[in-house]
XYZ file of C-alpha atoms in Angstrom:
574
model
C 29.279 189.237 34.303
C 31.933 189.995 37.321
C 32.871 186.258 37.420
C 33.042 186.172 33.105
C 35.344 189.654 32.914
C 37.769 187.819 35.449
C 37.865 184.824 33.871
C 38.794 186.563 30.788
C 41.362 188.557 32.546
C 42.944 185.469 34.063
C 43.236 183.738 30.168
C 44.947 187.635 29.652
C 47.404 186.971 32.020
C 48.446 183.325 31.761
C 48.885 184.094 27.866
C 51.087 187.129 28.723
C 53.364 184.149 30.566
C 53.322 181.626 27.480
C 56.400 182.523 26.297
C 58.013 182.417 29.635
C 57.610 178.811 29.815
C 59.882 175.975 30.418
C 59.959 173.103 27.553
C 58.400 170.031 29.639
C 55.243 172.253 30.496
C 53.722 171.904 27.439
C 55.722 169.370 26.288
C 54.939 165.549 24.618
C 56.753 162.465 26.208
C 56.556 159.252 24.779
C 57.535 156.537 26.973
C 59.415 153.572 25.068
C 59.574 150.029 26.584
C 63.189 148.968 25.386
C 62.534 145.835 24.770
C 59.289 146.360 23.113
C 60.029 149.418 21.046
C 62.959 148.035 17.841
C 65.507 145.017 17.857
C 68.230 145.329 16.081
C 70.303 142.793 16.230
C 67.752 139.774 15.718
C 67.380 138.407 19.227
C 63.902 139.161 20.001
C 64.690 141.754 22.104
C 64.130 145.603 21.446
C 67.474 147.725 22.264
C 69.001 150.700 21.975
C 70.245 150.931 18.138
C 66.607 149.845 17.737
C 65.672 153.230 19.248
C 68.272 154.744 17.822
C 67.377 153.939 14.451
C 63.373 155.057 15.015
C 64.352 158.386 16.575
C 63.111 160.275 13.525
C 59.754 158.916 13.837
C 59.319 160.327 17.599
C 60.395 163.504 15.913
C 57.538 162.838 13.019
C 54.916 162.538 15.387
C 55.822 165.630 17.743
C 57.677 163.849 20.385
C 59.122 166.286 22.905
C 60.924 163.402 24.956
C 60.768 160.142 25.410
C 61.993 157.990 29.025
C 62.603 154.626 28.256
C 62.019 151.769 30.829
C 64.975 150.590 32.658
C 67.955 149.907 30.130
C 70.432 149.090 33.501
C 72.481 145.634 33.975
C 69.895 143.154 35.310
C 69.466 139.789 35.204
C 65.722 140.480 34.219
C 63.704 139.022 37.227
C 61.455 141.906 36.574
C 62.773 142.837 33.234
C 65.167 145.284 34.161
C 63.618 146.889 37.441
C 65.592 144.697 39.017
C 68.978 146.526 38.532
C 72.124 144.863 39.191
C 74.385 148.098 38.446
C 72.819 151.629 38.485
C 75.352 152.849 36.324
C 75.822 150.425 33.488
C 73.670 149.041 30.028
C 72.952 145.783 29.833
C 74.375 143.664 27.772
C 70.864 142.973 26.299
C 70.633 146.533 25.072
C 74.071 147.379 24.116
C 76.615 149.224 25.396
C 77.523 152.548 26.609
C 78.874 153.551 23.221
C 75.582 152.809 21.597
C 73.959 155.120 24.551
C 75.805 157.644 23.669
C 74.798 157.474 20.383
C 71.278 157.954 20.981
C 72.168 160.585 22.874
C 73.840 162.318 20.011
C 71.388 161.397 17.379
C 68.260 162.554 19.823
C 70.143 165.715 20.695
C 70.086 166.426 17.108
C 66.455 166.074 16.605
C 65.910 167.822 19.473
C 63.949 165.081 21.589
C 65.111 165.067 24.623
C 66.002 161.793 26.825
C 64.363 160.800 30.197
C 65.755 157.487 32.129
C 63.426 155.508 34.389
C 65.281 155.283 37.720
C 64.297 152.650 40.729
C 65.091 153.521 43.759
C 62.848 151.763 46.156
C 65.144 147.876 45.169
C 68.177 146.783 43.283
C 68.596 143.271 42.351
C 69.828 141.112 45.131
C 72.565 140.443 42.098
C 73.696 144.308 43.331
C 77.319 144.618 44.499
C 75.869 146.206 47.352
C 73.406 143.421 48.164
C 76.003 140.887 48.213
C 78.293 142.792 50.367
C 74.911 143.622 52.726
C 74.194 140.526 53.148
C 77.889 139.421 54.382
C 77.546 142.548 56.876
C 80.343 144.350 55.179
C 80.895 147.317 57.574
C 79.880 149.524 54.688
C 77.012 148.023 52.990
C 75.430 146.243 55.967
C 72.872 148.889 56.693
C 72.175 149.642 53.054
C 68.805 146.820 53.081
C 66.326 146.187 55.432
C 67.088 143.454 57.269
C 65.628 141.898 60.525
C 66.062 138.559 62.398
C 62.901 137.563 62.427
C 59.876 136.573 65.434
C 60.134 132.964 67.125
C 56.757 131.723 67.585
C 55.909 128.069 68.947
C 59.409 127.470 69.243
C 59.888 128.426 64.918
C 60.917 131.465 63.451
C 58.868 133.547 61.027
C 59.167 136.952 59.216
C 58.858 139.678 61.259
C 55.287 140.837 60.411
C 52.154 139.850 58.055
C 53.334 142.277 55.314
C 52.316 141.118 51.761
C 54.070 141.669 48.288
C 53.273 143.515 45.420
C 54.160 139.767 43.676
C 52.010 138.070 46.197
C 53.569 136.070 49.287
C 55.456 137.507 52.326
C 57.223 140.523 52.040
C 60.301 139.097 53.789
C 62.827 136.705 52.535
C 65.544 134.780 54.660
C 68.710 135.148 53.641
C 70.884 132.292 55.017
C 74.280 133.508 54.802
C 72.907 137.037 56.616
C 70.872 134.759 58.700
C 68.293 137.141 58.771
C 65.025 138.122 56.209
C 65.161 140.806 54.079
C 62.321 142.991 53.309
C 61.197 143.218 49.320
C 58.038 145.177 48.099
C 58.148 143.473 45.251
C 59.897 140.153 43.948
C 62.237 138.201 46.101
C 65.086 139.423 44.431
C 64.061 143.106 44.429
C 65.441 143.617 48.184
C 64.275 147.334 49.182
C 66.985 149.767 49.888
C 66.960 151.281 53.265
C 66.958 155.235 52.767
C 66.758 155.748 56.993
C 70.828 155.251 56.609
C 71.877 158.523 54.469
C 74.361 156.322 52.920
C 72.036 154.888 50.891
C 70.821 158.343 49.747
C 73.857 160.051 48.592
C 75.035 156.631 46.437
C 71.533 157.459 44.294
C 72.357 160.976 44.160
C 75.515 160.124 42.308
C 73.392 157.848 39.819
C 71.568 161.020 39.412
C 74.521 162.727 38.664
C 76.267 159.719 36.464
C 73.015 160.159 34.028
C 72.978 163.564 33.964
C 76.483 164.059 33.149
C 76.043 161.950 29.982
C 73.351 163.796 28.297
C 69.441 162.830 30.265
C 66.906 166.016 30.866
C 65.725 163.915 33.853
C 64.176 161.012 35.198
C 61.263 159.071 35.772
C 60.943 158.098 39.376
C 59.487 154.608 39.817
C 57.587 153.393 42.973
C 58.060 155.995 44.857
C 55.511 155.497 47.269
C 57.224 151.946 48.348
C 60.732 153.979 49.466
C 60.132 154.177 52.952
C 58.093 151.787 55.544
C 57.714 153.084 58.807
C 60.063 153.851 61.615
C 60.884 150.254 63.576
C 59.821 150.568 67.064
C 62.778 150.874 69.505
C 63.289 146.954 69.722
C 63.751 147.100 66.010
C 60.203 145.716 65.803
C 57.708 146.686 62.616
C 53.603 146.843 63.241
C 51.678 144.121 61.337
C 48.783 145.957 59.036
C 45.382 146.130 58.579
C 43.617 143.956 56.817
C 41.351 144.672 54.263
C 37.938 143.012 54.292
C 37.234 143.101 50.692
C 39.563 140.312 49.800
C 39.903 136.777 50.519
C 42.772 135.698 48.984
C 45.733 135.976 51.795
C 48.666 135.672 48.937
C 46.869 138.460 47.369
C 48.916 142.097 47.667
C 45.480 143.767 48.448
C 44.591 141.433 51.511
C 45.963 144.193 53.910
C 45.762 147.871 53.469
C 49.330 149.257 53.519
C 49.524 151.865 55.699
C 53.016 151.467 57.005
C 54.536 150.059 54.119
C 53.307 153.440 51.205
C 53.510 156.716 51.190
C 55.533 157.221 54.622
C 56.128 161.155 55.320
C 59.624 160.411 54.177
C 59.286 159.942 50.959
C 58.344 163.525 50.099
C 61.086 164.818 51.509
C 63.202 161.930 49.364
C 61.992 163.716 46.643
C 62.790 167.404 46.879
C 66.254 166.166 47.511
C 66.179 164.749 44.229
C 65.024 167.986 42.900
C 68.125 169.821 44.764
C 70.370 167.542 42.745
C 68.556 168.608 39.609
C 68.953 172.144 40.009
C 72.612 171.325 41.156
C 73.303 169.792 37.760
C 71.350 172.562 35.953
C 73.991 175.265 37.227
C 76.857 172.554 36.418
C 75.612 171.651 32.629
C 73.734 175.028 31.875
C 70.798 174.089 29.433
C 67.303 173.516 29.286
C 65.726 172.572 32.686
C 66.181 169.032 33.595
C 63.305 167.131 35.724
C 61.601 165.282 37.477
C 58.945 162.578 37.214
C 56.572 160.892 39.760
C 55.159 157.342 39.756
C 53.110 157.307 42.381
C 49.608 155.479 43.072
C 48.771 157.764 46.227
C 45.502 159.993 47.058
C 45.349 163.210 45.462
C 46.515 164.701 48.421
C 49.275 163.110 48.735
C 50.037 163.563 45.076
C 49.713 167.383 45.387
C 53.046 167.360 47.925
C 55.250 165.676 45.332
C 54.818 169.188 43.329
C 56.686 170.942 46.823
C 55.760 172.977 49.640
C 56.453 176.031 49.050
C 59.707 175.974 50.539
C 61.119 173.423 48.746
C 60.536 172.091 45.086
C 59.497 168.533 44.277
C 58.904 167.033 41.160
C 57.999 168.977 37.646
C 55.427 166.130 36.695
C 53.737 164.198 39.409
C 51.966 161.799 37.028
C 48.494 161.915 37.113
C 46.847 158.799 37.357
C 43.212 160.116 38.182
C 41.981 159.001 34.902
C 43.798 156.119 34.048
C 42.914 154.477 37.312
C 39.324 155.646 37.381
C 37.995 155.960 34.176
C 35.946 152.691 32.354
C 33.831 151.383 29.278
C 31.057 152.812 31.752
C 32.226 156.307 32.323
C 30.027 159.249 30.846
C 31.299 162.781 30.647
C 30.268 163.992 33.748
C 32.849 161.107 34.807
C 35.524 162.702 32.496
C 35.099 166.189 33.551
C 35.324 165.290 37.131
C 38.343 163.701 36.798
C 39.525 166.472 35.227
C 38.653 169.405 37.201
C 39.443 167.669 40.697
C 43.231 167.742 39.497
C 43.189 171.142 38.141
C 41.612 172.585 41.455
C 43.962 170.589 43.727
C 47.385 171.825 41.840
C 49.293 174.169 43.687
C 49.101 177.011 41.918
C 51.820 177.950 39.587
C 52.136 174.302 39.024
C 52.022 172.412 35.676
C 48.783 169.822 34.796
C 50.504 166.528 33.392
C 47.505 163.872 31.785
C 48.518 160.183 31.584
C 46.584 157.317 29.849
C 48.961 154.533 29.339
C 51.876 153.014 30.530
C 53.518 149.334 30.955
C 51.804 148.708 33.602
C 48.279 149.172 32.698
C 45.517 147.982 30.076
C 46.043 149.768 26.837
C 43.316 152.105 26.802
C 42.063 151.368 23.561
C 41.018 147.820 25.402
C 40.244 149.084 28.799
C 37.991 152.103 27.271
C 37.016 150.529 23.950
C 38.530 150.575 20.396
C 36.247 153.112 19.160
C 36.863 155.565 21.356
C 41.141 155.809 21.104
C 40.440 159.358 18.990
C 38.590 160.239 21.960
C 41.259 159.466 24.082
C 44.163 161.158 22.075
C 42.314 164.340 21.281
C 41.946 164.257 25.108
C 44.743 163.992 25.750
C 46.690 165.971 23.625
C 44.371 169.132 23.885
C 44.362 169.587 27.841
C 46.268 172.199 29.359
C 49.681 171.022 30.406
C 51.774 168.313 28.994
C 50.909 164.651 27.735
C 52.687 161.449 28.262
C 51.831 158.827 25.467
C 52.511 154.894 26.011
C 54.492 153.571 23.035
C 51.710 151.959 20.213
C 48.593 153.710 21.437
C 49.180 156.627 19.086
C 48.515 153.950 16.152
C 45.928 152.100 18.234
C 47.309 149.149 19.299
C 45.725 147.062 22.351
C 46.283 144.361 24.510
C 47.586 140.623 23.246
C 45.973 137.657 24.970
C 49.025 135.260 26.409
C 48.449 132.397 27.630
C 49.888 130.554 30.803
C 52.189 129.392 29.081
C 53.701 131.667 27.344
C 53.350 134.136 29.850
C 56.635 135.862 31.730
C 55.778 138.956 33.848
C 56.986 137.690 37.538
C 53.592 139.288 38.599
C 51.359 136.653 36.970
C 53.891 133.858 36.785
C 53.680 133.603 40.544
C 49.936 132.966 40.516
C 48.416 130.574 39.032
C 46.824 129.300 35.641
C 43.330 130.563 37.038
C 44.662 133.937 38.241
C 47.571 134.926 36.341
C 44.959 136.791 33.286
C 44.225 139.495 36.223
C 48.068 140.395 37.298
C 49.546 139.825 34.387
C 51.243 142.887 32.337
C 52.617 141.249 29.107
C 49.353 141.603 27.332
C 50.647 145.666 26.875
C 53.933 144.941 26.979
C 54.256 143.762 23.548
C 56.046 143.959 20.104
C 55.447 147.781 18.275
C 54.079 147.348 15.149
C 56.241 149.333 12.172
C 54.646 147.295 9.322
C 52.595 144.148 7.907
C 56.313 142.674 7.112
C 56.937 139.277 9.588
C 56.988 140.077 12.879
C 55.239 143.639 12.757
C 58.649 144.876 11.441
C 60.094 144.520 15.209
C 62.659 141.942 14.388
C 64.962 140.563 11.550
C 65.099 137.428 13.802
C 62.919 133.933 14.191
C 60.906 134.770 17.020
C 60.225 137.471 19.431
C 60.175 137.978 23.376
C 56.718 138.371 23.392
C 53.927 137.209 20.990
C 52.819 139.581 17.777
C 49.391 141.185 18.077
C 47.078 139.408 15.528
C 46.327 142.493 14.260
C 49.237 143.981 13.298
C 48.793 143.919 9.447
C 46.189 146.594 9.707
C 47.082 148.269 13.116
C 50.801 149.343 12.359
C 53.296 152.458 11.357
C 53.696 151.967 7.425
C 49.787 151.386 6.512
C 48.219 154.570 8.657
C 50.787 156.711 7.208
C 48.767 156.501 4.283
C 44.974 156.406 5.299
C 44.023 160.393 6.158
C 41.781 159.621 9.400
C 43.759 156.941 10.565
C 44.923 156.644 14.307
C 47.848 158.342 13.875
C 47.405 160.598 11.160
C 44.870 162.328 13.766
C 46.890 162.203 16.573
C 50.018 164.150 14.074
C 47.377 166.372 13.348
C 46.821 166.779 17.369
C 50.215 167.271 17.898
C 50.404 169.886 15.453
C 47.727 171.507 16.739
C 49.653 171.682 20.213
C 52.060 174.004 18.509
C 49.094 176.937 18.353
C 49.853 179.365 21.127
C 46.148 179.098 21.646
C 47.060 175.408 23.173
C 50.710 176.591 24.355
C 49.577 179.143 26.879
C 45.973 179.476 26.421
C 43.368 179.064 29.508
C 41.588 176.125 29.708
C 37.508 175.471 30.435
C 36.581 171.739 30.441
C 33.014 170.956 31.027
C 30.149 167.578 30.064
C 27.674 169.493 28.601
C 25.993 166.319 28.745
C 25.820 162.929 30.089
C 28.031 161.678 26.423
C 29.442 165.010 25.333
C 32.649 166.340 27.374
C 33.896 169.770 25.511
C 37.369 171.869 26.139
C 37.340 175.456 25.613
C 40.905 176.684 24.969
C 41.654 180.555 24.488
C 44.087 183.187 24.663
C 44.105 187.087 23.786
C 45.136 187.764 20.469
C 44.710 184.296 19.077
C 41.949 182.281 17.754
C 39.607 180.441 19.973
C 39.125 176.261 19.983
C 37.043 173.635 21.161
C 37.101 170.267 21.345
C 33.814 168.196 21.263
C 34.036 164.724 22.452
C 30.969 161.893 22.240
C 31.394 159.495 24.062
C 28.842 157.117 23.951
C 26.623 155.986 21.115
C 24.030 158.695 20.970
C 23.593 161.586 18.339
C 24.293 164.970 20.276
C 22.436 168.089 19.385
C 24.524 170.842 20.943
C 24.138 174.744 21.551
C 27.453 175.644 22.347
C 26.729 179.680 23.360
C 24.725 178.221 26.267
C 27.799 176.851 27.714
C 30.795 178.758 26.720
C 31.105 182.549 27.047
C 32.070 184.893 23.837
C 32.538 182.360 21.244
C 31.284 183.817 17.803
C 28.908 182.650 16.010
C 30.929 180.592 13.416
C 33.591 177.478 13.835
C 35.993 175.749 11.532
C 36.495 172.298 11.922
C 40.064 171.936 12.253
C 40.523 168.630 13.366
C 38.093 165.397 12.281
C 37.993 161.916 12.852
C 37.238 159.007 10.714
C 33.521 159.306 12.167
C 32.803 162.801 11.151
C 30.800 163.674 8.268
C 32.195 166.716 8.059
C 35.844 167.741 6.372
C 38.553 169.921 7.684
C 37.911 173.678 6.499
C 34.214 172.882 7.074
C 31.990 175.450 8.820
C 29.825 175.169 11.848
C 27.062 177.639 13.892
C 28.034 177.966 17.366
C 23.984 177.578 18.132
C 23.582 173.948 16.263
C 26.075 171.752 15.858
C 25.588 168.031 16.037
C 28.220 165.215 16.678
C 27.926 161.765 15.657
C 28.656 158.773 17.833
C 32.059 158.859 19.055
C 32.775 161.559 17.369
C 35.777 163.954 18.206
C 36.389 166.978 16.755
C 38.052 170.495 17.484
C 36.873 173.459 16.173
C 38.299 177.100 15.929
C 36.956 180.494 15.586
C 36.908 182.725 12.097
């Protein structure tokens, strides 16, 4: 009873603090791929009066903010994380005029703007790459360069280092006359943060972006910043390699262990958080922050949050179940996933759940079609705040491309046999807005990418108008997320079986929910006083699903209360 009273004391507490809370702890983000999301102008290409123009429906489905994928003058190697100039729109997307217009127009709808900045690599198009490589007193330190090993009489790179985009890390550069190091495509050349230099110029993009309206940033890569220290002949250690794979192209063949997560990069980004608060006294407002991409152990993960002396980033994405999670995966799976990040966060710190991004397999192919209610009611119903890939709110999934077609620089430099496994277009594809040509993306003849098949039954306009749809749930979800109960409340997730994963929210003074989740195929029989402490003995169903037999309004005993396959639900206490 000692261990219950606390716990009950502790949901006291953290609901005394709910209203103390900043707007990105409990907030929604939506991330937009530009040239995915609306095109405006007929090329085929998503841009930023497309945005513009579909701000209200971020707004209709209870958006908090939204970061958009690199929008920066490229010339698209990597479409658009290969920036050219850190401080200007490409052409592609429109100008600075029409950026400040979404500013405006989002500022009035109150959704907030985050930018996705890069700062491992520019483009080797950057002003500062072409005055690096012709050692320009200034810039000639700003990459990391080295001559080279002769072996046999011939020169090679400097060690066995492999790419994210398969191949050697290292590039020659003939005018420098020396290779350049890239993590990721040839003409991605990483920066060199060891000369401060380097460091203050981003600090200014920072505060370029700031000064014109973002509430932060989304940090890409960050475990690729730094590689370690050169030995004091300039020399770099060769790595490990990694048993498990033959292929020596492949970026997996080694294990990278001096080329991610150096020490250095946590320290990168608290700085980045000084600048924030720096900006916050400047501009007054709402908070502005911070956010993490970063495939690292949990450990590591845990530091980007700070150290107690110094702050790090607000949202350190969490990647624990979008990396581990499968078709396979029973609740026990789920909760673990779950609970290992809430008991390693610092304490005072802020949960953050991600399921999708560009990078990834939508999860509605990766985990199965009939579970993405599942998903969403997970995800919007945890404590913290939610980040939801652009489409998987209406259900969309991946698009099978074929060689030929294909473009992502991952999978184009493989091969026709390979290219299914590294490539990300299959996600990266058209939104769907209606069953008009072209998914309602485009007024033009053809589009970037291909069209999803599906997209006369899987977009905007039709699920508007079915009740249980995909995203007439996940509007009812986010509406939900508006209850103090799920502002502030304390959280309990357990499996209280191998298929059924349940969420207790609750907070003094306001009604109590839970959300029942089925995973798998089986009928569940559940007793829910045998796993959750002072519920009473009557639920409303609050939220259903198109598999539920029962209605919103419905009643339920806490005692008996039986879920269907793949059923989610969330019920409240009368």
């Amino acid at each position: 009873m000692r261990v219950l009273h606390l716990f009950c004391l502790l949901a006291i507490v953290f609901g005394c603090q709910a209203a103390d809370l900043k707007w990105w702890q409990t907030a929604s983000f939506y991330q937009i791929y530009p040239r995915s999301f609306k095109d405006s102008d007929g090329d085929g290409v998503g841009d930023l009066k497309g945005i513009t123009e579909q701000l209200p429906y971020l707004k209709e489905i209870g958006i908090t903010a939204t970061w958009l994928s690199p929008i920066f003058t490229s010339p698209m190697a990597d479409f658009g994380y290969d920036v050219a100039n850190l401080t200007e729109i490409d052409p592609i997307f429109g100008t600075m005029e029409d950026f400040e217009a979404l500013i405006e127009k989002a500022k009035a709808l109150g959704v907030k703007i985050i930018l996705d900045f890069v700062p491992n690599h520019t483009s080797d198009e950057c002003e500062w790459f072409i005055k690096s490589a012709a050692r320009d007193p200034e810039y000639k330190d700003f990459y990391v360069w080295h001559p080279g090993k002769i072996v046999n009489g011939v020169r090679q790179p400097p060690t066995n280092w492999i790419s994210v985009f398969r191949g050697s890390m290292w590039t020659w550069n003939e005018q420098r006359q020396e290779y350049y190091l890239h993590q990721f495509h040839a003409k991605q050349p990483d920066l060199n943060y060891r000369n401060p230099k380097v460091m203050e110029m981003m600090k200014d993009v920072f505060r370029f972006w700031l000064r014109r309206g973002v509430s932060g940033f989304r940090v890409d890569a960050v475990p690729h910043t730094f590689e370690i220290s050169p030995d004091a002949d300039g020399n770099y250690p060769d790595e490990p390699r990694n048993p498990n794979v033959n292929d020596p192209e492949d970026y997996e063949y080694f294990q990278h262990i001096y080329t991610t997560n150096q020490p250095e990069t946590i320290d990168m980004v608290y700085q980045l958080r000084q600048v924030l608060e720096e900006m916050d006294q400047e501009l007054g407002g709402d908070d502005r922050i911070i956010m993490t991409e970063a495939y690292a152990p949990l450990d590591v993960i845990m530091q980007y949050y700070g150290n107690g002396t110094h702050d790090g980033a607000q949202i350190p994405f969490n990647f624990q179940l979008i990396s581990n999670l499968n078709k396979n995966s029973n609740a026990y799976h789920y909760n673990e996933l779950i609970n290992i990040w809430l008991k390693a966060m610092p304490e005072g710190k802020t949960a953050n759940w991600v399921l999708g991004n560009h990078d990834q397999s939508r999860f509605g192919s990766r985990l199965g079609e009939d579970r993405i209610d599942i998903i969403n009611t997970l995800l919007l119903t945890l404590p913290g705040c939610s980040i939801t890939y652009n489409g998987e709110e209406i259900g969309m999934t991946d698009v099978w491309i074929s060689w030929e077609e294909t473009v992502d620089p991952q999978a184009c430099q493989s091969n026709p046999e390979n290219y299914e496994r590294l490539t990300r277009d299959p996600v990266r594809t058209p939104f769907h807005w209606n069953d008009n040509n072209f998914a309602g993306f485009t007024d033009g003849n053809s589009t970037w990418l291909p069209v999803a098949d599906n997209y006369k039954s899987v977009n905007v306009k039709r699920e508007r108008g079915i009740t249980y749809s995909h995203l007439n749930v996940y509007k009812q979800l986010q509406n939900l997320r508006r209850e103090p109960t799920f502002q502030g409340g304390a959280s309990e997730v357990k499996a209280l079986s191998e298929n059924t994963l349940a969420i207790k929210r609750s907070l003094a003074g306001y009604p109590t929910y839970v959300v029942l989740l089925n995973i798998n195929d089986s009928v569940e029989s559940l007793n829910l006083n045998s796993a959750f402490y002072g519920l009473s003995s009557s639920l409303e169903y609050v939220v259903v699903t198109d598999r539920s037999p029962r209605r919103k309004g419905d009643l339920a005993h806490t005692d008996s209360i039986t879920l269907m396959p793949k059923e989610a639900v969330v019920l409240k206490t009368v």
